[in-house]
XYZ file of C-alpha atoms in Angstrom:
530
model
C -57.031 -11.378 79.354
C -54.884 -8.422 77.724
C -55.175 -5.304 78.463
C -57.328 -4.513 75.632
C -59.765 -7.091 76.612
C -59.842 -5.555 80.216
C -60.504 -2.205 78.850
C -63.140 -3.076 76.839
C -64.646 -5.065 78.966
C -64.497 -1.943 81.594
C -66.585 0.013 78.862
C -69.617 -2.644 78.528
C -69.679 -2.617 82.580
C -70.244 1.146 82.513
C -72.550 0.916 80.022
C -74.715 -1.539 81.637
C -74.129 0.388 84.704
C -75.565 3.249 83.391
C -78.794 1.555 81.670
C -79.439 -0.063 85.253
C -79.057 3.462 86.939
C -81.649 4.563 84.437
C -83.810 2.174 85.272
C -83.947 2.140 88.918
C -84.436 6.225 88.605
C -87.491 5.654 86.838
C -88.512 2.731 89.411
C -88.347 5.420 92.137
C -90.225 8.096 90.067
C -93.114 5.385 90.214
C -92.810 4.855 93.924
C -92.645 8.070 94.783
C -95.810 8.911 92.879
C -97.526 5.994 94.413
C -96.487 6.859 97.809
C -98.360 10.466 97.602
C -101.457 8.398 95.815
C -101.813 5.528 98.565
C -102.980 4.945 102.283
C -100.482 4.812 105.233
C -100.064 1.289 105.508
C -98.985 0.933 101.623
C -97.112 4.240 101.789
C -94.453 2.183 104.522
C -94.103 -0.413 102.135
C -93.370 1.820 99.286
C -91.055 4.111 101.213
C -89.346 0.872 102.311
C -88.711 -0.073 98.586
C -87.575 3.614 97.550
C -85.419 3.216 100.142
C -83.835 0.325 98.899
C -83.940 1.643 95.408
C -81.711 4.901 96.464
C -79.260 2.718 97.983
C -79.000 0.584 94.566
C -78.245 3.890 92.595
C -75.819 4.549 95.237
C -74.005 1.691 94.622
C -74.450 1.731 90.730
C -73.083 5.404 91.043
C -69.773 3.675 93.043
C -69.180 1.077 90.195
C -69.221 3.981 87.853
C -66.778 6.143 89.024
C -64.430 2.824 90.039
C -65.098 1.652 86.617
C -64.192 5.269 85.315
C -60.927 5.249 86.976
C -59.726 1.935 85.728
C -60.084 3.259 82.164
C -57.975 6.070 83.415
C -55.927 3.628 84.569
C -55.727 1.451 81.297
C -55.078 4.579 79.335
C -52.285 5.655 81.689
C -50.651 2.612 81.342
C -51.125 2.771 77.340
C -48.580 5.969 76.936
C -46.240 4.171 79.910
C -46.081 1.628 77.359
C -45.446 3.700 74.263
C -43.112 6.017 76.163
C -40.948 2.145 77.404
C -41.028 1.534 73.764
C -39.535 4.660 72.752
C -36.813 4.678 75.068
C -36.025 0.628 74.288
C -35.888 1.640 70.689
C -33.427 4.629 71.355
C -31.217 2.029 73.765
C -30.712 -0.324 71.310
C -30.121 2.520 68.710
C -27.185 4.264 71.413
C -25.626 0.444 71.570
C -25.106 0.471 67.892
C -23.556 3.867 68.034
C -21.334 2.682 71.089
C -20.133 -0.345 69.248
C -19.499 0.840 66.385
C -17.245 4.051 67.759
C -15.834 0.727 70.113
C -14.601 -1.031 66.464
C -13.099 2.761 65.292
C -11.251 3.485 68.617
C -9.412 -0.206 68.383
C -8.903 0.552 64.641
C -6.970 4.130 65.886
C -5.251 3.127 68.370
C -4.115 -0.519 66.378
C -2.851 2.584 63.506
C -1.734 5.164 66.049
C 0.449 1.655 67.409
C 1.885 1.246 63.785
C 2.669 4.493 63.390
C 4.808 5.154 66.365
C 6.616 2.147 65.245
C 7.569 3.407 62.475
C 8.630 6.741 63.471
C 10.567 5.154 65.782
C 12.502 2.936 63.404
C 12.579 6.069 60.853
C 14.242 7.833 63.620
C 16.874 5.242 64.173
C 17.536 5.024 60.803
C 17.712 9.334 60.234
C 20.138 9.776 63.272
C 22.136 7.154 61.664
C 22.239 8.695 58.661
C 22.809 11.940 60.157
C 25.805 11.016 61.697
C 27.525 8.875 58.627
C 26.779 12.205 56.518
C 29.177 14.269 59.289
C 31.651 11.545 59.109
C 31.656 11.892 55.497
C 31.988 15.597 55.411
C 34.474 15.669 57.710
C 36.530 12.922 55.657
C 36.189 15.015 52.515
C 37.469 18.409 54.454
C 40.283 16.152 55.783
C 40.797 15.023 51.772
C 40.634 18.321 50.548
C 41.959 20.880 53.653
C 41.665 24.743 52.908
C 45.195 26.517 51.491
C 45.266 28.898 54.622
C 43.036 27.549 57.352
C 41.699 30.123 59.439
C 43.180 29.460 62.992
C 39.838 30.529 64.480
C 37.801 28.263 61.952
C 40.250 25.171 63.158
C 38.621 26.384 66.258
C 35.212 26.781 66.834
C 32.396 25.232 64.266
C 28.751 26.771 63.749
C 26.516 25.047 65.935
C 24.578 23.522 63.110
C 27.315 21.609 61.379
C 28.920 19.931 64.645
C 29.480 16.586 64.454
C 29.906 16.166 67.978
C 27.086 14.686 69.774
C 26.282 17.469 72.051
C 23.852 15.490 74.931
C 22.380 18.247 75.990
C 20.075 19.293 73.500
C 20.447 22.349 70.585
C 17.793 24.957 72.377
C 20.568 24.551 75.441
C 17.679 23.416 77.967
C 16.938 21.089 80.877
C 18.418 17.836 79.938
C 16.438 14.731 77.739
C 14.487 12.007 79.310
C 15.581 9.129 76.907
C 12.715 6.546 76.368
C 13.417 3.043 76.839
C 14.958 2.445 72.865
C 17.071 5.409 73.027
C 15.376 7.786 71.276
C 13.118 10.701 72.447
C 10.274 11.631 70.574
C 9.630 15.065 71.603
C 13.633 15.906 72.172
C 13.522 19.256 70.251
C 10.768 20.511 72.483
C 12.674 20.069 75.678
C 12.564 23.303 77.202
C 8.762 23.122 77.376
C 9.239 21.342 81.079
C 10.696 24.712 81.905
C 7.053 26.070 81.525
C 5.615 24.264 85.015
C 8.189 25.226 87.513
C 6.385 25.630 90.446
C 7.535 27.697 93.900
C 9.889 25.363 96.199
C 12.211 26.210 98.621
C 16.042 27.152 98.227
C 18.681 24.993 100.121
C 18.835 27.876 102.609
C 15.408 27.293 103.691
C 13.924 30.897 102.202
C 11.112 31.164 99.891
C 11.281 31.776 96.519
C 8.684 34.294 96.008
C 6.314 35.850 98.022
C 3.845 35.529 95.048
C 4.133 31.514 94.261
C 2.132 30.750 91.598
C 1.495 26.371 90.489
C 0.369 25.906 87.151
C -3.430 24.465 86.754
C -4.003 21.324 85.655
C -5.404 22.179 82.709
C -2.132 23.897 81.671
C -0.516 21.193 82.301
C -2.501 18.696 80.264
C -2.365 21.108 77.705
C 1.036 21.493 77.503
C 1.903 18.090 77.230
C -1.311 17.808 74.477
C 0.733 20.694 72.284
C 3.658 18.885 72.856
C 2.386 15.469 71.462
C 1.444 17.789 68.267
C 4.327 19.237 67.831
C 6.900 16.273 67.937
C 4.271 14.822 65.068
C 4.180 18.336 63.010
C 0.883 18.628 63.511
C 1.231 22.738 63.691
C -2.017 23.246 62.024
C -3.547 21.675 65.116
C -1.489 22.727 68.144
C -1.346 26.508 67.169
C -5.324 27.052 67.384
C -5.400 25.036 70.245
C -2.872 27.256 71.977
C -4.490 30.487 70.737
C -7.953 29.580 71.218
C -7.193 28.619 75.212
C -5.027 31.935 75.712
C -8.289 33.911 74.163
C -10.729 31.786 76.795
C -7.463 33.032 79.270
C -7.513 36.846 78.526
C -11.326 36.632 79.017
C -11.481 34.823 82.571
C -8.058 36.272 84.156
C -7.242 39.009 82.118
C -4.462 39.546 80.179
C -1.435 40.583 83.376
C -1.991 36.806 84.709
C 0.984 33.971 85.519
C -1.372 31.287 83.507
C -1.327 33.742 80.322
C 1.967 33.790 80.684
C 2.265 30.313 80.530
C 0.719 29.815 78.157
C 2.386 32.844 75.924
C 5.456 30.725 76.253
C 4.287 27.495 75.085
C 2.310 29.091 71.737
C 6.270 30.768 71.529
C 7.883 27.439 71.564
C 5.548 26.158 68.842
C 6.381 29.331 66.952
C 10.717 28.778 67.362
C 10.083 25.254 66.850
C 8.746 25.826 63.039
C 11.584 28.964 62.939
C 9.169 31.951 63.311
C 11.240 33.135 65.448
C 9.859 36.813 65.757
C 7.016 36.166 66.090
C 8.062 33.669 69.276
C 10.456 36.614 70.469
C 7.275 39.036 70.736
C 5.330 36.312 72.752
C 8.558 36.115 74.851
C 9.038 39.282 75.852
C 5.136 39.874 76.728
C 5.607 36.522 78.582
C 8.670 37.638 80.432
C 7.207 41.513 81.319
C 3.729 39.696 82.738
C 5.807 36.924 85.092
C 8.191 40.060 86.118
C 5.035 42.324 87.288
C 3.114 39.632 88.523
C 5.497 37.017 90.569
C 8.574 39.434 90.975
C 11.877 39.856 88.994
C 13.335 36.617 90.811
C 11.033 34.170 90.371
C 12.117 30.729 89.081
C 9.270 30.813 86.582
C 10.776 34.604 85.206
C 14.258 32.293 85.000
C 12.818 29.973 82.887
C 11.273 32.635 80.575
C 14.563 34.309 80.092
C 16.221 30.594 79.312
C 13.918 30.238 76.612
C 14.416 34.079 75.290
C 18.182 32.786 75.493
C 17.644 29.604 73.295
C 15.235 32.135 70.822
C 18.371 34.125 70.183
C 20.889 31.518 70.442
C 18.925 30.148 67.227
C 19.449 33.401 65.727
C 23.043 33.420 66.428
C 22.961 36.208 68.900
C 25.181 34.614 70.970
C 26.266 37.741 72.934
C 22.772 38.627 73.875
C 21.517 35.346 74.736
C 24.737 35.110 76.907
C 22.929 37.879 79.231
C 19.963 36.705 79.338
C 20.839 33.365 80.078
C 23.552 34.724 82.832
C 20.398 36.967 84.325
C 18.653 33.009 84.664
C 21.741 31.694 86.223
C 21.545 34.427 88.940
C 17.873 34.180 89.740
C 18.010 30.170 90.397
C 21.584 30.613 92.542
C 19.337 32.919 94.809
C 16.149 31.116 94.793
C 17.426 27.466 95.016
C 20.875 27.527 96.702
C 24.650 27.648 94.229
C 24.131 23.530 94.204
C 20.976 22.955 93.067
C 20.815 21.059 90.190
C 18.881 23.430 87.812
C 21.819 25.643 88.511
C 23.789 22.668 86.883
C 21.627 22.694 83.991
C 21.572 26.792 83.328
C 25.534 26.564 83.825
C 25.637 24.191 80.443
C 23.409 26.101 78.920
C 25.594 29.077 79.501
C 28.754 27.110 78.230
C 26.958 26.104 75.133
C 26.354 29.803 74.440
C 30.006 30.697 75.101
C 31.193 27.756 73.347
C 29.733 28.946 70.538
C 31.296 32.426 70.841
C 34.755 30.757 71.442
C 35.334 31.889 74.851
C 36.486 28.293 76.166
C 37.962 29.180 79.362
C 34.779 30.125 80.764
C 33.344 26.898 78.768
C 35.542 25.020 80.958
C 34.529 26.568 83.918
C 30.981 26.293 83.550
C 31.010 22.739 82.591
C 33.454 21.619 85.457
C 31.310 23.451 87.826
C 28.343 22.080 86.537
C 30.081 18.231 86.776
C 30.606 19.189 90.700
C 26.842 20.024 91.504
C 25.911 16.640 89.839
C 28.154 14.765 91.239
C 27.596 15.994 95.272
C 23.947 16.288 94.447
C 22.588 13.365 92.304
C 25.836 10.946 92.800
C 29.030 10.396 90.312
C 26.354 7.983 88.318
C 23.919 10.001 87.515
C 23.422 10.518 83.753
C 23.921 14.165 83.602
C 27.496 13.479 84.865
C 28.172 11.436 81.989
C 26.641 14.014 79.548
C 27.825 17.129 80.799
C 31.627 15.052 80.625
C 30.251 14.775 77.043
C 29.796 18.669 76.165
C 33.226 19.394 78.412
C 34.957 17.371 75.862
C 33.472 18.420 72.782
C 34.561 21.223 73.808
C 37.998 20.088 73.917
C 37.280 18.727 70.620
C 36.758 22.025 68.839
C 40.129 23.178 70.645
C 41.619 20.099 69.229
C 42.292 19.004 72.830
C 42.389 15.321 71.792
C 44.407 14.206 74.569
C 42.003 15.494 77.279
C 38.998 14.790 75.515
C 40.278 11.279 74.817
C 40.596 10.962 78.438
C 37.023 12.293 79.385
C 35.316 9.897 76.837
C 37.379 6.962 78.423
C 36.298 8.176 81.697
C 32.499 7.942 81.187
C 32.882 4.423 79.626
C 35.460 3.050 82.894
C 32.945 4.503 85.309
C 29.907 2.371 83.424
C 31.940 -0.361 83.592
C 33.073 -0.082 87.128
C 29.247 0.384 87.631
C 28.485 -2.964 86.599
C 31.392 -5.157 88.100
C 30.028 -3.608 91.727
C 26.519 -4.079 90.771
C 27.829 -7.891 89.551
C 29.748 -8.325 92.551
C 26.607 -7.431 94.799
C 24.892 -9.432 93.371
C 27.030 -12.927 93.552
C 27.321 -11.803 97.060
C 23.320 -12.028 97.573
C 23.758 -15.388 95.801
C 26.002 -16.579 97.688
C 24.184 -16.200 101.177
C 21.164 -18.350 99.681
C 20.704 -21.903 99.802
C 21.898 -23.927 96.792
C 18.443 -25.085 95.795
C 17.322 -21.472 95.872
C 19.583 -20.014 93.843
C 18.916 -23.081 91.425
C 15.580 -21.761 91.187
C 16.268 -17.888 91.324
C 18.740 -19.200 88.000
C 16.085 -21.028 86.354
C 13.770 -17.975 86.473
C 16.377 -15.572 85.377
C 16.794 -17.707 82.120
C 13.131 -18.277 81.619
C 12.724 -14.434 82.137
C 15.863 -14.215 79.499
C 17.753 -12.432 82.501
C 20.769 -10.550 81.422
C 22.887 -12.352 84.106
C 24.885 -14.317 81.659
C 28.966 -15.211 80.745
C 29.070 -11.537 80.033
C 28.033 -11.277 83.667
C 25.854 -7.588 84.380
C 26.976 -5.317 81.828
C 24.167 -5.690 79.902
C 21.057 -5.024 81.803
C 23.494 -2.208 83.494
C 23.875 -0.555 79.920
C 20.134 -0.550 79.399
C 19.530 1.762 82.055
C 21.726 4.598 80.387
C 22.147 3.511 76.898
C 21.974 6.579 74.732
C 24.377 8.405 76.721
C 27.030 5.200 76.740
C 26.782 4.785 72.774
C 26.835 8.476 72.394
C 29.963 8.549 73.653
C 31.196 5.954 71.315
C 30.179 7.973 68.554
C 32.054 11.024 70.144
C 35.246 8.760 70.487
C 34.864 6.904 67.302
C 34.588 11.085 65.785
C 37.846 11.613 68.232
C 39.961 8.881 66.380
C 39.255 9.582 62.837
C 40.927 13.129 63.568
C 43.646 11.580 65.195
C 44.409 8.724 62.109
C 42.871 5.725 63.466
C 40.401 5.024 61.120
C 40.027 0.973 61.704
C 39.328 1.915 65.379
C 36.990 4.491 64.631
C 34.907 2.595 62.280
C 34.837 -0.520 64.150
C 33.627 1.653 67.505
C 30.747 3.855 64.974
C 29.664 0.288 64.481
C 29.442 -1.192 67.811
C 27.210 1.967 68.739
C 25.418 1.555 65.788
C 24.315 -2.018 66.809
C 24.032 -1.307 70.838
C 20.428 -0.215 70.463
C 19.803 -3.544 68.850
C 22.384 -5.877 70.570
C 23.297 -4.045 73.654
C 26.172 -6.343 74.182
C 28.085 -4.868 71.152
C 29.082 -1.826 73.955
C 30.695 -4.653 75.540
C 33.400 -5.351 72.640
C 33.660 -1.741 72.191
C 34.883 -1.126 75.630
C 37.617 -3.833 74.565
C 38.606 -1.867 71.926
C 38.687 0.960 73.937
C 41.461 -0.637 75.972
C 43.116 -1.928 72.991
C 43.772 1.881 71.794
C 45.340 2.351 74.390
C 48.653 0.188 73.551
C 49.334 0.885 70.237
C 50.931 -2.412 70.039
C 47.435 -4.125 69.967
C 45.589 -2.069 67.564
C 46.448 -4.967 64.510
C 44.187 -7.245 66.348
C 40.947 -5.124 66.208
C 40.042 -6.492 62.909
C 39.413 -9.786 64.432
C 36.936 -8.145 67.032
């Protein structure tokens, strides 16, 4: 039976129930008038019989109410049922919706995919194009050379038309992390990562600041959020979302707190980044006074501020002023982290670029050299910043038309990669060596299955992969280096080889050969053959 039938059933059974109830009161009406009517002896019998009749109307009474509460029952279960429908109707409804936002998040992310490809190859293609347009320029001022040269314009060139390959970026801040194809996607913004310095101790074992402060989380996430915005010119998003979360800021912490701070100084470096650059200097400064009050005048997060105030004006070309600044950073990190730590390294080339740019080249030199030291006792004579820092001390030479010494620093970084590999090759035959011969059968086997870079050219060319950008860099630089010294063939043949090393990283490899070559004259009429 369903659960209609039961119910209406239930209904005919209290219906009867009540007729019967009727009944039997009107039985006992009778029996009760009879009993006051009649002798003793029937008046037994009849009270035996109304007896019998109140206990039937007891019991109808019971199946009543019972019957009464399985309707309740029925009904009950009625709106359970509606209600299971409801919510089975808005399940299947909230799939729908889930797949259907499932099919637009793969179609996103399969378009976000495509387009990172191709800003990637576009950015190959504009750096490349970028540098042939210097080349060209300088080729055409070599054509066509100025009646009487300036001997300070010979000298020193405006930061904006160097051809040099400076690896440490324009805004003169902590040094690129290059993603695996050489190219950074969010290079022009790196002095953001100066924004989350967080207290540590100095070499000498003393605290920083009495008033550490970490940056949230949130910040954080933020940061890298406004970042991600701002490397795709998406302005018109990333500059409400900074303003709106340092409104929510002033409202929670007030306005004299580190995390507004913060968070003046990223909404700043969106502002320099699309060159309103007063309107980033005003955020600066109020960043600057609120770190000073609130974590103390030598706090590595007041260091970073100033660096940034440095770059601001640096893109102004107020060269002498961001020179102070930028001096006032290098003294606050050589007290809180110890003379050889290396952010010290990386505030000393920032400070060289500055002066570079002012012509004072004898501190130049200084800075950079110093700056070479600290990464080399710190991080080891391999670390990148080594090689880059060897980069900007030559350029610098460059500008001072130093060939001879800045020819020697390029060929320096490239002998060191290559001495690099042959003892990372020469470990590794060793390790070969010690295994069994049906071992290193297999361990073969798998390196060419794998396409392992072990090959003829032995490991130069997984070795290169680890630092590429910085080895073909400085091909470019030396390439640059022999046009202005006449040797054109070389020069073009080495742009080329750095050209393709992204692509083929084993063109480095017959660059280094012609790097050798140059050096006996004798054997520069077989580079055509290379």
């Amino acid at each position: 039976m369903s659960q209609d039938d039961i119910l209406q059933s239930t209904k005919s059974v209290i219906q009867g129930l009540d007729a019967l109830k009727n009944e039997h009161g009107k039985m006992l009406e009778t029996v009760v008038v009879s009993i006051n009517s009649s002798s003793t002896i029937d008046n037994n019998k009849l009270e035996e019989k109304a007896g019998l009749l109140r206990k039937s109307m007891d019991m109808i009474d019971l199946g009543i109410g019972e019957a009464q509460v399985m309707m309740q029952l029925g009904n009950h279960l009625q709106s359970l049922e509606a209600e299971k429908q409801k919510l089975r109707t808005q399940v299947k409804r909230l799939c729908q919706e889930n797949a259907w936002l499932r099919d637009e998040l793969a179609s996103t992310q399969k378009k976000l995919h495509e387009c990172e490809q191709s800003n990637a190859t576009y950015s190959v293609e504009l750096e490349h194009l970028k540098f042939l347009k210097d080349v060209q320029e300088y080729d055409t001022n070599e054509n066509n050379p100025s009646p009487n040269p300036s001997p300070l314009s010979n000298i020193i060139f405006s930061q904006a038309n160097d051809v040099v390959n400076d690896l440490f970026s324009d805004d003169m801040d902590v040094e690129q992390q290059e993603t695996s194809n050489g190219l950074n996607p969010s290079r022009k913004f790196d002095s953001y990562t100066d924004l989350a310095m967080s207290p540590s101790q100095s070499t000498t074992g003393l605290c920083i600041s009495t008033a550490g402060h970490d940056i949230p989380a949130r910040l954080k996430t933020l940061h890298n959020l406004v970042i991600q915005y701002a490397s795709q010119g998406r302005y018109e998003v990333a500059v409400p979302l900074c303003r709106q979360t340092l409104e929510d800021l002033e409202k929670t912490s007030g306005h004299q707190h580190p995390d507004v701070a913060t968070m003046l100084n990223i909404l700043a470096l969106v502002y320099r980044d699309q060159s309103k650059f007063k309107e980033a200097g005003a955020l600066l400064n109020d960043a600057l006074a609120i770190r000073e009050k609130t974590l103390g005048p030598d706090h590595p997060a007041v260091a970073a501020t100033l660096n940034n105030l440095a770059v601001l004006y640096g893109k102004r070309n107020k060269f002498k002023e961001a020179e102070g600044l930028c001096k006032r950073a290098l003294d606050i990190r050589e007290k809180c982290l110890g003379s050889t730590h290396p952010d010290v390294a990386k505030q000393l080339n920032n400070l060289a670029l500055l002066c570079q740019n002012q012509g004072k080249y004898d501190e130049v030199e200084s800075y950079y050299r110093r700056a070479i030291d600290i990464y080399t006792k710190t991080l080891g004579v391999d670390d990148p910043n080594v090689a880059k820092t060897k980069n900007n001390l030559a350029s610098a030479y460059l500008k001072q038309q130093k060939y001879k010494e800045a020819e020697q620093i390029y060929k320096d970084v490239l002998a060191r990669a290559q001495e690099k590999e042959s003892s990372d090759k020469a470990l590794l035959l060793s390790q070969q060596q010690q295994q069994q011969q049906q071992q290193s059968q297999e361990v073969q086997k798998s390196q060419q299955s794998k396409g392992g870079n072990y090959d003829a050219q032995g490991g130069w060319y997984k070795t290169v992969l680890t630092d590429q950008p910085t080895v073909t860099t400085t091909l470019k630089n030396l390439s640059l280096l022999y046009r202005r010294q006449g040797k054109h063939e070389a020069a073009e043949i080495l742009e080329n080889c750095a050209t393709k090393a992204r692509k083929d990283p084993q063109a480095i490899l017959q660059a280094l050969n012609i790097v050798k070559q140059t050096t006996h004259p004798q054997q520069t009429s077989s580079l055509a053959t290379l």
